[in-house]
C-alpha cells in the first residue's frame, strides 16, 4: 500500500514481483484515479510528475497512523470476502474511509477520495 502524504489516497499494488514494483506503481495510481472519476488532465500531469519522483519510508506519525487505519480497513474487507484481488477496487473502497486528520487539518473533506476531488477541482479551476 502506498499513501499520498497530502490527500492520504491509498493505492494498493501487488508486491510480487518486487523488482518491478516501482515501474508498475504509476499505472496503479492512474487506474485508481480513473476509477475515482478524476479528470484525465490531472492524471496525466501526475504521471508526468512521477517520472522524477522518489519513494521513501515515512517518519510522519500522522501518515503512519493513517496507513495503519487504511491497512486495518483493507484487512476487514479481506475477512469479509471483498474481492481484494482487484487492487484498484480495494483502493477505491478504502479511499471512502473517513479519517480524522482530513477533518482537522485538510479542509474538512473527511475521506481521501473527497480530498482528492476537492484538490483537483481547485487545481483545475
Coordinates of C-alpha atoms in Angstrom, one line a residue:
X1 CA 0.0 0.0 0.0
X2 CA 1.2 3.5 -0.9
X3 CA -0.4 6.6 0.6
X4 CA -0.2 10.1 -0.7
X5 CA 1.0 12.3 2.2
X6 CA -1.3 15.2 1.2
X7 CA -4.6 13.5 0.4
X8 CA -4.0 10.2 2.1
X9 CA -5.3 8.4 -1.0
X10 CA -4.3 4.8 -0.8
X11 CA -3.1 2.8 -3.8
X12 CA -2.7 -0.9 -3.4
X13 CA -0.1 -2.6 -5.6
X14 CA 0.8 -6.3 -5.7
X15 CA 4.3 -6.7 -4.2
X16 CA 5.3 -9.5 -6.5
X17 CA 7.4 -9.3 -8.5
X18 CA 9.2 -6.8 -6.2
X19 CA 11.7 -5.9 -8.9
X20 CA 9.1 -4.2 -11.0
X21 CA 7.0 -2.7 -8.2
X22 CA 8.1 0.9 -8.9
X23 CA 7.5 0.5 -12.6
X24 CA 4.0 -0.8 -12.0
X25 CA 3.1 1.9 -9.5
X26 CA 2.3 4.7 -11.9
X27 CA -0.3 2.5 -13.7
X28 CA -1.9 1.6 -10.4
X29 CA -2.1 5.3 -9.5
X30 CA -3.6 6.1 -12.9
X31 CA -6.1 3.3 -12.6
X32 CA -7.2 4.3 -9.1
X33 CA -7.6 8.0 -10.0
X34 CA -9.5 7.0 -13.2
X35 CA -11.8 4.7 -11.1
X36 CA -12.5 7.7 -8.8
X37 CA -13.5 9.7 -11.9
X38 CA -10.6 12.2 -11.6
X39 CA -10.1 14.5 -14.6
X40 CA -7.7 12.8 -17.1
X41 CA -5.7 16.0 -17.4
X42 CA -4.8 15.8 -13.7
X43 CA -4.0 12.1 -14.1
X44 CA -1.6 12.8 -17.0
X45 CA 0.1 15.6 -15.1
X46 CA 0.6 13.3 -12.1
X47 CA 2.1 10.5 -14.2
X48 CA 4.4 13.0 -15.8
X49 CA 5.5 14.3 -12.3
X50 CA 6.1 10.8 -11.1
X51 CA 8.9 10.3 -13.7
X52 CA 11.2 12.3 -11.4
X53 CA 9.8 11.2 -8.1
X54 CA 11.4 9.1 -5.3
X55 CA 9.8 6.8 -2.9
X56 CA 10.9 6.7 0.7
X57 CA 9.7 5.4 4.1
X58 CA 7.8 8.0 6.1
X59 CA 8.6 9.1 9.7
X60 CA 5.5 11.3 9.8
X61 CA 3.4 9.9 12.6
X62 CA 0.2 11.2 11.1
X63 CA 0.8 9.4 7.8
X64 CA 1.8 6.2 9.7
X65 CA -1.4 6.4 11.7
X66 CA -3.5 6.8 8.6
X67 CA -1.6 3.9 6.9
X68 CA -2.3 1.7 9.9
X69 CA -6.0 2.6 9.7
X70 CA -6.3 2.1 6.0
X71 CA -4.4 -1.3 6.3
X72 CA -6.9 -2.3 9.0
X73 CA -9.8 -1.3 6.8
X74 CA -8.3 -3.3 3.9
X75 CA -8.0 -6.3 6.2
X76 CA -11.6 -6.0 7.3
X77 CA -12.6 -6.1 3.7
X78 CA -10.5 -9.2 3.1
X79 CA -12.0 -11.0 6.0
X80 CA -15.5 -10.1 4.8
X81 CA -14.7 -11.6 1.4
X82 CA -14.4 -8.3 -0.5
X83 CA -12.6 -9.0 -3.8
X84 CA -9.2 -8.0 -2.6
X85 CA -7.6 -9.4 -5.7
X86 CA -9.0 -6.4 -7.5
X87 CA -6.5 -3.9 -6.0
X88 CA -8.0 -0.9 -7.8
X89 CA -11.4 -1.7 -6.4
X90 CA -9.9 -2.1 -3.0
X91 CA -8.0 1.2 -3.3
X92 CA -11.3 3.0 -4.2
X93 CA -13.3 1.3 -1.5
X94 CA -10.7 2.1 1.2
X95 CA -10.5 5.7 -0.1
X96 CA -14.0 6.3 1.2
X97 CA -13.0 5.7 4.8
X98 CA -13.4 8.8 6.9
X99 CA -10.1 9.9 8.5
X100 CA -9.8 12.3 11.5
X101 CA -6.7 14.1 10.1
X102 CA -8.7 15.1 7.0
X103 CA -11.4 16.7 9.1
X104 CA -8.9 18.5 11.3
X105 CA -6.1 19.6 9.0
X106 CA -7.0 19.2 5.4
X107 CA -10.1 21.3 4.9
X108 CA -12.8 19.1 6.3
X109 CA -13.3 16.8 3.4
X110 CA -13.1 13.7 5.6
X111 CA -12.1 11.0 3.2
X112 CA -9.2 10.6 0.8
X113 CA -11.4 10.4 -2.3
X114 CA -13.3 13.6 -1.3
X115 CA -10.0 15.3 -0.6
X116 CA -8.5 14.3 -3.9
X117 CA -11.6 15.5 -5.8
X118 CA -11.5 18.9 -3.9
X119 CA -7.8 19.2 -4.6
X120 CA -8.2 18.5 -8.3
X121 CA -11.2 20.8 -8.6
X122 CA -9.3 23.6 -7.0
X123 CA -6.2 23.0 -9.1
X124 CA -8.1 22.8 -12.4
X125 CA -10.4 25.8 -11.7

